[in-house]
N, CA, C and O atoms as a Tripos MOL2 file, in Angstrom:
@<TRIPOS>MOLECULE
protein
  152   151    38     0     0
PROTEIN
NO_CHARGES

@<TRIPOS>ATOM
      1 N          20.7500  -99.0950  216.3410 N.3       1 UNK1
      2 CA         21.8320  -98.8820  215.3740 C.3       1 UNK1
      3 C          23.0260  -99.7910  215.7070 C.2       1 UNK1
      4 O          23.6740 -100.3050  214.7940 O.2       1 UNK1
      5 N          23.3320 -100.0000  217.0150 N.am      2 UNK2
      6 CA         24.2320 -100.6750  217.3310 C.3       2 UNK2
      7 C          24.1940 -102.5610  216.8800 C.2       2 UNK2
      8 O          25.0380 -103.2360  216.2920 O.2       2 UNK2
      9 N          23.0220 -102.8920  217.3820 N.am      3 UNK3
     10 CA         22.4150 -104.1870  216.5720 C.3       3 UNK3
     11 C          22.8160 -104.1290  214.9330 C.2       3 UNK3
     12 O          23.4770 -104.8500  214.1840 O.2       3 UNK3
     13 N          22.3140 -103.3030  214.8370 N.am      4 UNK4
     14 CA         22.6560 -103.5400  213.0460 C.3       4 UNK4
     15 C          24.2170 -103.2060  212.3210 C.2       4 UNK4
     16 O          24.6560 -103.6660  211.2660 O.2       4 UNK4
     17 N          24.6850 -102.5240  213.0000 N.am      5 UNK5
     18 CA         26.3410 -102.5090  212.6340 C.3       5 UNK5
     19 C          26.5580 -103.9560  212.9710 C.2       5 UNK5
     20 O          26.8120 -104.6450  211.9840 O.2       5 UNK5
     21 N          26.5140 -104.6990  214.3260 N.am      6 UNK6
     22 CA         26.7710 -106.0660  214.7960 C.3       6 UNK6
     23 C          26.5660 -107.1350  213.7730 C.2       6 UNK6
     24 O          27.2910 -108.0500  213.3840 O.2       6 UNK6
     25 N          25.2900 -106.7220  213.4350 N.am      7 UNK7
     26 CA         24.5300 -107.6060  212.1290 C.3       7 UNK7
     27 C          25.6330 -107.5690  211.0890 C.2       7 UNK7
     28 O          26.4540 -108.4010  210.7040 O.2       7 UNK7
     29 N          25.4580 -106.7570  210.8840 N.am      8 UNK8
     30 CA         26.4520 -106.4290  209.5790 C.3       8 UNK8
     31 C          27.5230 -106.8420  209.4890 C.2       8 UNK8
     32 O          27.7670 -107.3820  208.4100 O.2       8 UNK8
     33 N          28.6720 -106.8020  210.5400 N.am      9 UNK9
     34 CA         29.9660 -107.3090  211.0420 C.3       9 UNK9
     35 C          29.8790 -108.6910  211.0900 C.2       9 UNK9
     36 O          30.7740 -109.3780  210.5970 O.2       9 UNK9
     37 N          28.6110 -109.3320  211.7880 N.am     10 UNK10
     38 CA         29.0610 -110.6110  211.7570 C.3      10 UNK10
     39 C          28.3840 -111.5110  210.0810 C.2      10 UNK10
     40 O          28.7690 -112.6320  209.7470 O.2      10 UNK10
     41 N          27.4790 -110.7710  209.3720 N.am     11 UNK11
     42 CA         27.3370 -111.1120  208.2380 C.3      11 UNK11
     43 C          28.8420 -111.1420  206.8960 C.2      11 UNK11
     44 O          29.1110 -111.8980  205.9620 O.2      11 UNK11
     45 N          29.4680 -109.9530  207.4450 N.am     12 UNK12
     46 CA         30.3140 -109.6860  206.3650 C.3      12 UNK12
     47 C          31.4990 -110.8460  206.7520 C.2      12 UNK12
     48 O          32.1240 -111.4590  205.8860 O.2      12 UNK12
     49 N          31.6890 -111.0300  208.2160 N.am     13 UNK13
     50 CA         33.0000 -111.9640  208.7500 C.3      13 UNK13
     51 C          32.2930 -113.8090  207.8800 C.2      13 UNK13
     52 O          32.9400 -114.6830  207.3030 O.2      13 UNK13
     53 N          31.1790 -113.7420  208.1020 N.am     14 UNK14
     54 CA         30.7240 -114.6260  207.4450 C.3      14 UNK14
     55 C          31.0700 -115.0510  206.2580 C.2      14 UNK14
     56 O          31.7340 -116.0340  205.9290 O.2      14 UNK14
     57 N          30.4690 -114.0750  205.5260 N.am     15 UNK15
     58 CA         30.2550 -114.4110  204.0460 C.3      15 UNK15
     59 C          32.0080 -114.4550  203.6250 C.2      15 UNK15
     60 O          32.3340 -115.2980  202.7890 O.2      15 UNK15
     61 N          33.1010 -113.5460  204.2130 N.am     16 UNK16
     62 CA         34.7110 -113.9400  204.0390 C.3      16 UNK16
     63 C          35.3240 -115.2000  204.0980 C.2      16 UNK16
     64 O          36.2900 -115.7580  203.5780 O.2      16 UNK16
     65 N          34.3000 -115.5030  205.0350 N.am     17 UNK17
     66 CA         34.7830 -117.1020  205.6790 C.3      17 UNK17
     67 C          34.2220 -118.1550  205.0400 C.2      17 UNK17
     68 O          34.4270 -119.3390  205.3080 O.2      17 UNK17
     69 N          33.5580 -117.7500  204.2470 N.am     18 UNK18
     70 CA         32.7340 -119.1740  202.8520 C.3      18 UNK18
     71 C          33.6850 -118.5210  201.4340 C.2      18 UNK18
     72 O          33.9460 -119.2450  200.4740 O.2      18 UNK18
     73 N          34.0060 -117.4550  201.4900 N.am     19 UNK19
     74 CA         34.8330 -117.0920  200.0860 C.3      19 UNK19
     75 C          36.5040 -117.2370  200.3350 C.2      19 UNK19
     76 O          37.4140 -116.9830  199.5470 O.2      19 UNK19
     77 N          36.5740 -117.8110  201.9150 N.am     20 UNK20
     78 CA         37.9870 -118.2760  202.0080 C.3      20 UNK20
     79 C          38.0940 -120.0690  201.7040 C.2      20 UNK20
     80 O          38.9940 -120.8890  201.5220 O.2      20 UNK20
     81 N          36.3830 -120.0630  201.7890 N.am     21 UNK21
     82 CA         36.8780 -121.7120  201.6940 C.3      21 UNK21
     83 C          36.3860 -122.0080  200.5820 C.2      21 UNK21
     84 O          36.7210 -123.1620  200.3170 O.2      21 UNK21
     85 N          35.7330 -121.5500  199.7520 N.am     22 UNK22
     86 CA         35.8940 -121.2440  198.1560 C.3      22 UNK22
     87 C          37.7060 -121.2520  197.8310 C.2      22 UNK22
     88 O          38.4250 -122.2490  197.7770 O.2      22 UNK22
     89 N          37.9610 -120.3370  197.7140 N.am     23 UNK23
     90 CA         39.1200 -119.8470  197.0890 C.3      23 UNK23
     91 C          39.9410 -121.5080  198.0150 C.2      23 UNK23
     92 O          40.6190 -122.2620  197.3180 O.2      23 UNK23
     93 N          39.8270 -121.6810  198.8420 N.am     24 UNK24
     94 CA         40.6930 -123.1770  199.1930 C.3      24 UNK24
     95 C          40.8760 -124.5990  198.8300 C.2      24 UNK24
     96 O          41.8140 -125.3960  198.7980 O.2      24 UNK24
     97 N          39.1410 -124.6060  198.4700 N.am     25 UNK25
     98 CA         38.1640 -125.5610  197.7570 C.3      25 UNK25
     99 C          39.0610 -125.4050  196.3660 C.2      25 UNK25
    100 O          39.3190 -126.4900  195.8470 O.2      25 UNK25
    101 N          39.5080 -124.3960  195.7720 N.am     26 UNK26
    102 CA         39.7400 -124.2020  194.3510 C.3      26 UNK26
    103 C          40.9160 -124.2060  193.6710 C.2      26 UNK26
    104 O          41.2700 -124.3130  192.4970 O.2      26 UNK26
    105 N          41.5390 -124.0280  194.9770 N.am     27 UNK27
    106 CA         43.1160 -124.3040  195.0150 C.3      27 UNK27
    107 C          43.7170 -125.5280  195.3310 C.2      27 UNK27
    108 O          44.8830 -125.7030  194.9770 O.2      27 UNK27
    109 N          43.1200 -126.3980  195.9340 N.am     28 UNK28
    110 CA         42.8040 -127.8550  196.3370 C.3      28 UNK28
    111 C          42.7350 -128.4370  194.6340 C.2      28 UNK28
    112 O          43.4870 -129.0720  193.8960 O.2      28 UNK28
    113 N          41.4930 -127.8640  194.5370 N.am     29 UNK29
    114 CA         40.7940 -128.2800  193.1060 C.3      29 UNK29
    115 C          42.0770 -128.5230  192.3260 C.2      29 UNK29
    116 O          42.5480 -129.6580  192.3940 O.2      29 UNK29
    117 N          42.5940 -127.7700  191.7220 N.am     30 UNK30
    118 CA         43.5270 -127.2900  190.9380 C.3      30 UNK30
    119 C          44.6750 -127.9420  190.9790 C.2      30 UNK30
    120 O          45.3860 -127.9040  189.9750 O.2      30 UNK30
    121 N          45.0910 -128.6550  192.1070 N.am     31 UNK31
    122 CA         46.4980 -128.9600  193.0750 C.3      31 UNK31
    123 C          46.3320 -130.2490  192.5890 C.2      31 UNK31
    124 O          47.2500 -131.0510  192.4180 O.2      31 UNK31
    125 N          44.8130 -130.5000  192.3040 N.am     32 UNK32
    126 CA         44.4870 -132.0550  192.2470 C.3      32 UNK32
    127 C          44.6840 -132.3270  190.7690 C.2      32 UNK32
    128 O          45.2930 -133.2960  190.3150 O.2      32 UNK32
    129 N          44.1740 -131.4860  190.1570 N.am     33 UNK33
    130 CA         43.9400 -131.4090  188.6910 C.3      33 UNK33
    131 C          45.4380 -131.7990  188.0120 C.2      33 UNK33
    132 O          45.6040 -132.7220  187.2140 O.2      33 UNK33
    133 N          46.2970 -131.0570  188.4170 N.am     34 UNK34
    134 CA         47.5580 -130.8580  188.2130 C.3      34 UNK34
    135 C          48.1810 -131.9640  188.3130 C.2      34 UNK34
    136 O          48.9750 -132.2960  187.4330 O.2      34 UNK34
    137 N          47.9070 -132.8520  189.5490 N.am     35 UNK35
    138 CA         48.7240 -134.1030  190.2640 C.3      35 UNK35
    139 C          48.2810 -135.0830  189.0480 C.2      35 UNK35
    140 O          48.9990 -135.7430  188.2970 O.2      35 UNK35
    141 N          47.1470 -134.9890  189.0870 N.am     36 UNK36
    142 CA         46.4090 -136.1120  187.7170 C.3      36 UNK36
    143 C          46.9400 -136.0660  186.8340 C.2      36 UNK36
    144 O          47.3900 -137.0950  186.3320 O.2      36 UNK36
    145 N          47.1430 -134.6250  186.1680 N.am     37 UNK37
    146 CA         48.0840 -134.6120  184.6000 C.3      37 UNK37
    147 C          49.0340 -135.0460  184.4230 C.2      37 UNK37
    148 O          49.3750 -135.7200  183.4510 O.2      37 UNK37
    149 N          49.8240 -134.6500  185.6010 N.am     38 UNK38
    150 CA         51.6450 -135.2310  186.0530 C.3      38 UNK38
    151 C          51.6300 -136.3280  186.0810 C.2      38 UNK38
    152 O          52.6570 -136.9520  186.3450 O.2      38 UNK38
@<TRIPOS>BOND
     1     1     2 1
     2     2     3 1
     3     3     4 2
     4     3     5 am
     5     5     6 1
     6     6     7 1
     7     7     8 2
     8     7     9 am
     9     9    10 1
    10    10    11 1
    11    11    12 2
    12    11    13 am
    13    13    14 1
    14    14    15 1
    15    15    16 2
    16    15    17 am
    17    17    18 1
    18    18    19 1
    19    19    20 2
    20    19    21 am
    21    21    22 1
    22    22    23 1
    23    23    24 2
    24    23    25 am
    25    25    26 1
    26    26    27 1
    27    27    28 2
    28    27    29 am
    29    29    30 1
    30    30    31 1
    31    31    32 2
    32    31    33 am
    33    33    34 1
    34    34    35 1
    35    35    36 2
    36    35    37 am
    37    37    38 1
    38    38    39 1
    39    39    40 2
    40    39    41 am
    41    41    42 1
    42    42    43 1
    43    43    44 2
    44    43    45 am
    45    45    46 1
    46    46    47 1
    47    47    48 2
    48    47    49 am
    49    49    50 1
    50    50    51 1
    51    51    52 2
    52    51    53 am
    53    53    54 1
    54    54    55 1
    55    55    56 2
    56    55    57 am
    57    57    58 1
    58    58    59 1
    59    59    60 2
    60    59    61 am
    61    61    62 1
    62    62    63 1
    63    63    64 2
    64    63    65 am
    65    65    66 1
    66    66    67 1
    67    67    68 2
    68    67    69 am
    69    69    70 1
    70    70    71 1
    71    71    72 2
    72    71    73 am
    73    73    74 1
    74    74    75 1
    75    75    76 2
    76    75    77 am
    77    77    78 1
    78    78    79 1
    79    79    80 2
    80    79    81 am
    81    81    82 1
    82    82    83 1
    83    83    84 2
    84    83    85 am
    85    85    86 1
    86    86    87 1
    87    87    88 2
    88    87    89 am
    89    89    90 1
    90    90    91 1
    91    91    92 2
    92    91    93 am
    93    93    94 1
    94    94    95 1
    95    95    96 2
    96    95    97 am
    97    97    98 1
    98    98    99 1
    99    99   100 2
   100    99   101 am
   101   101   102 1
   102   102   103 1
   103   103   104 2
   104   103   105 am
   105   105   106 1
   106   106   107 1
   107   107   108 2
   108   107   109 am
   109   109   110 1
   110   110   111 1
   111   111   112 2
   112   111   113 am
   113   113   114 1
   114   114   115 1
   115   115   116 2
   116   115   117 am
   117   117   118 1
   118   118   119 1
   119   119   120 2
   120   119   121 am
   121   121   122 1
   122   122   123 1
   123   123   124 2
   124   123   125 am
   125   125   126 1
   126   126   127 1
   127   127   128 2
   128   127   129 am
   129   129   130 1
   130   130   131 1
   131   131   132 2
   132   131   133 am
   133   133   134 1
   134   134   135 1
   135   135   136 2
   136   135   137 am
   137   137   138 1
   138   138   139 1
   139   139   140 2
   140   139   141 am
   141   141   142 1
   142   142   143 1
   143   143   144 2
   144   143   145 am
   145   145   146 1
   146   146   147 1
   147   147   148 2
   148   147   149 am
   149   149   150 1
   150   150   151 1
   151   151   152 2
@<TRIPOS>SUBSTRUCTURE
     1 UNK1         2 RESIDUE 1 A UNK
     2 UNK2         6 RESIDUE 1 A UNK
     3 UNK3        10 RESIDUE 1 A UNK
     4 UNK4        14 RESIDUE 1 A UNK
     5 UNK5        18 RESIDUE 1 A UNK
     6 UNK6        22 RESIDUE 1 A UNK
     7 UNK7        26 RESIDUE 1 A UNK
     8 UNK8        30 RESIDUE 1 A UNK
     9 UNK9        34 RESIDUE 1 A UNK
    10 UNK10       38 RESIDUE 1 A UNK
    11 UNK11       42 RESIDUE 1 A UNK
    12 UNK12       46 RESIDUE 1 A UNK
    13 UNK13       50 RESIDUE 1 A UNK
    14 UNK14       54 RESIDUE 1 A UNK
    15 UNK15       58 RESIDUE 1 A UNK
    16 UNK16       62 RESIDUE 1 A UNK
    17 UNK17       66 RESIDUE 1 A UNK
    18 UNK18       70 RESIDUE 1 A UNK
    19 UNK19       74 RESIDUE 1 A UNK
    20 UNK20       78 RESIDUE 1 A UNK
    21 UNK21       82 RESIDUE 1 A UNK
    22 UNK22       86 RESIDUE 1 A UNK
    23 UNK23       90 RESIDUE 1 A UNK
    24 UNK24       94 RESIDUE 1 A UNK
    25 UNK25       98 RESIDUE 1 A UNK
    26 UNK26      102 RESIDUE 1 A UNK
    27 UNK27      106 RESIDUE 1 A UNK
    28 UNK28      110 RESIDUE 1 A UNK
    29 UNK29      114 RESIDUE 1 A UNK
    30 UNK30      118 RESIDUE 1 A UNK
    31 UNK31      122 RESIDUE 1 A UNK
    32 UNK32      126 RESIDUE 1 A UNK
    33 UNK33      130 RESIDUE 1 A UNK
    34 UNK34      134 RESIDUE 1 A UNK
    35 UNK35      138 RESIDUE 1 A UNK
    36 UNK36      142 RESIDUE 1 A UNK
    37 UNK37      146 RESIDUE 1 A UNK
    38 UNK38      150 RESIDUE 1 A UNK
């Protein structure tokens, strides 16, 4: 049981850490988009 809470913890710290660099990726995106129009 202890393994699989671990599992779990380091799956979930994971998957935060690709939807932080999403959401950075997109804000980047956007920052760029913006600079172009201007």
């Amino acid at each position: 049981m202890k393994v699989t809470l671990t599992k779990k913890k380091n799956k979930h710290s994971k998957s935060s850490m690709i939807q932080r660099v999403m959401v950075a990726s997109e804000t980047a995106y956007k920052t760029i988009l913006l600079i172009l129009d201007g």
